[in-house]
Coordinates of C-alpha atoms in Angstrom, one line a residue:
M1 CA 0.0 0.0 0.0
R2 CA 1.1 3.5 -0.7
G3 CA 2.8 5.1 2.3
S4 CA 3.3 8.8 2.8
D5 CA 4.5 11.2 0.1
S6 CA 4.2 14.9 -0.5
F7 CA 0.6 14.4 -1.5
G8 CA -0.6 12.4 1.5
Q9 CA -1.0 8.8 2.6
G10 CA -2.7 6.0 0.8
R11 CA -4.5 4.4 3.7
F12 CA -8.3 4.4 4.1
G13 CA -9.4 7.4 6.3
A14 CA -6.1 9.4 5.8
P15 CA -6.7 13.2 5.9
R16 CA -7.2 14.9 2.6
G17 CA -7.7 18.6 3.6
T18 CA -11.3 18.9 4.8
R19 CA -12.2 15.3 3.9
L20 CA -10.9 11.8 4.5
H21 CA -9.4 9.4 1.9
N22 CA -12.2 7.0 1.0
G23 CA -10.1 4.3 -0.6
V24 CA -6.7 2.7 -0.5
D25 CA -3.8 3.3 -2.8
F26 CA -1.7 0.4 -4.1
N27 CA 1.8 1.1 -5.4
V28 CA 2.3 0.4 -9.1
E29 CA 4.7 1.4 -11.9
A30 CA 3.2 3.1 -14.9
G31 CA 2.2 0.5 -17.4
D32 CA 1.8 -2.3 -14.8
D33 CA -1.2 -4.7 -15.4
V34 CA -4.2 -4.0 -13.3
Y35 CA -6.6 -6.8 -12.3
S36 CA -10.2 -6.9 -11.1
P37 CA -10.5 -7.1 -7.3
I38 CA -14.0 -8.7 -7.6
F39 CA -16.1 -10.8 -9.9
G40 CA -18.4 -8.3 -11.5
K41 CA -19.7 -6.4 -14.5
I42 CA -17.7 -3.4 -15.7
V43 CA -20.5 -0.7 -15.8
R44 CA -18.7 2.4 -16.8
I45 CA -15.5 4.4 -17.2
A46 CA -14.7 6.6 -14.1
I47 CA -13.2 10.0 -14.4
P48 CA -11.4 11.1 -11.2
Y49 CA -10.9 14.8 -12.3
K50 CA -13.6 16.7 -14.1
S51 CA -11.0 19.1 -15.4
D52 CA -8.4 16.6 -16.5
D53 CA -9.6 13.8 -18.8
R54 CA -6.1 12.3 -19.1
F55 CA -6.9 10.1 -16.1
T56 CA -9.5 7.4 -16.0
G57 CA -10.7 4.3 -14.1
L58 CA -13.5 1.8 -13.9
V59 CA -16.6 1.0 -11.9
I60 CA -17.3 -2.7 -11.3
E61 CA -20.7 -3.9 -9.9
G62 CA -20.3 -7.2 -8.1
V63 CA -22.1 -10.3 -9.2
G64 CA -22.5 -13.7 -7.6
R65 CA -20.9 -13.8 -4.2
Y66 CA -19.9 -10.2 -4.7
A67 CA -23.5 -9.0 -5.3
G68 CA -24.1 -5.8 -3.4
Y69 CA -20.4 -4.7 -3.8
S70 CA -19.3 -1.9 -6.1
A71 CA -15.6 -1.3 -6.8
K72 CA -14.1 1.9 -8.2
L73 CA -10.5 1.9 -9.4
F74 CA -8.8 5.1 -10.6
Y75 CA -5.6 5.8 -12.6
L76 CA -5.8 3.0 -15.1
D77 CA -6.2 2.8 -18.9
P78 CA -9.0 0.2 -19.3
L79 CA -8.8 -2.5 -21.9
K80 CA -10.5 -1.6 -25.1
E81 CA -14.2 -2.5 -25.1
I82 CA -14.2 -3.7 -21.5
V83 CA -17.3 -1.7 -20.5
G84 CA -20.3 -4.0 -20.3
K85 CA -18.2 -7.2 -19.9
T86 CA -18.3 -9.5 -16.9
V87 CA -14.9 -10.1 -15.4
K88 CA -13.6 -12.6 -12.9
Q89 CA -11.7 -11.7 -9.7
G90 CA -8.0 -11.4 -10.8
E91 CA -8.8 -10.9 -14.5
L92 CA -6.8 -8.2 -16.4
I93 CA -8.8 -5.0 -16.8
G94 CA -6.2 -2.4 -17.8
T95 CA -2.8 -0.9 -17.2
A96 CA -1.7 1.7 -14.6
Q97 CA -1.4 5.3 -15.7
D98 CA 1.5 7.6 -14.9
L99 CA 0.4 10.0 -12.1
T100 CA 3.7 11.9 -12.1
I101 CA 2.4 13.7 -15.2
K102 CA 0.0 15.6 -12.9
Y103 CA 1.8 15.3 -9.6
P104 CA 5.6 15.1 -10.2
S105 CA 6.7 13.7 -6.8
I106 CA 3.7 11.4 -6.1
T107 CA 4.1 7.6 -5.7
N108 CA 2.4 6.0 -8.7
H109 CA -0.6 4.0 -7.5
I110 CA -4.1 2.6 -8.2
H111 CA -6.8 4.1 -6.0
F112 CA -9.3 1.5 -4.9
E113 CA -12.7 2.2 -3.3
I114 CA -15.4 -0.3 -2.4
T115 CA -18.9 0.0 -1.2
L116 CA -21.3 -2.6 0.1
R117 CA -24.9 -1.8 -0.6
G118 CA -23.9 1.9 -0.9
T119 CA -21.9 2.1 2.3
Q120 CA -18.2 2.9 1.9
I121 CA -16.0 0.2 3.5
D122 CA -12.2 0.0 4.1
P123 CA -10.9 -1.9 1.0
S124 CA -7.8 -3.0 2.9
R125 CA -10.0 -5.0 5.4
F126 CA -12.0 -6.3 2.5
L127 CA -8.9 -7.6 0.7
E128 CA -7.5 -9.2 3.9
K129 CA -10.7 -11.3 4.1
E130 CA -10.6 -12.2 0.4
Q131 CA -8.1 -14.1 -1.7
S132 CA -5.3 -12.0 -3.3
C133 CA -6.3 -10.3 -6.5
K134 CA -3.0 -11.3 -8.3

């Protein structure tokens, strides 16, 4: 998990100015493969910055044993034509983007949020209970 850098910490609940970090950040290198954390349907592209469309992500709605979960991942280039497809946990969904383009001294990472029936939960605890995502 991303530790501290000049832009903050990657843990769930870390301070972000007037709000708290609502996900966890996993260290990656730009271009690394990114895998689905749950079995689900890719429902849409996610845009983390309204004013900067260079950065994207995905929203995955859980199916089967993951019904009720919704996962959001930021800072990845999704595979072509993946929206609308159902993916398995651990299946390739894209590649990590280079955040240093926007934030020169930040640690490159994938931001991961998860909700259960609309309630934000700590993804690090979720992953501790589940099998590794790759």
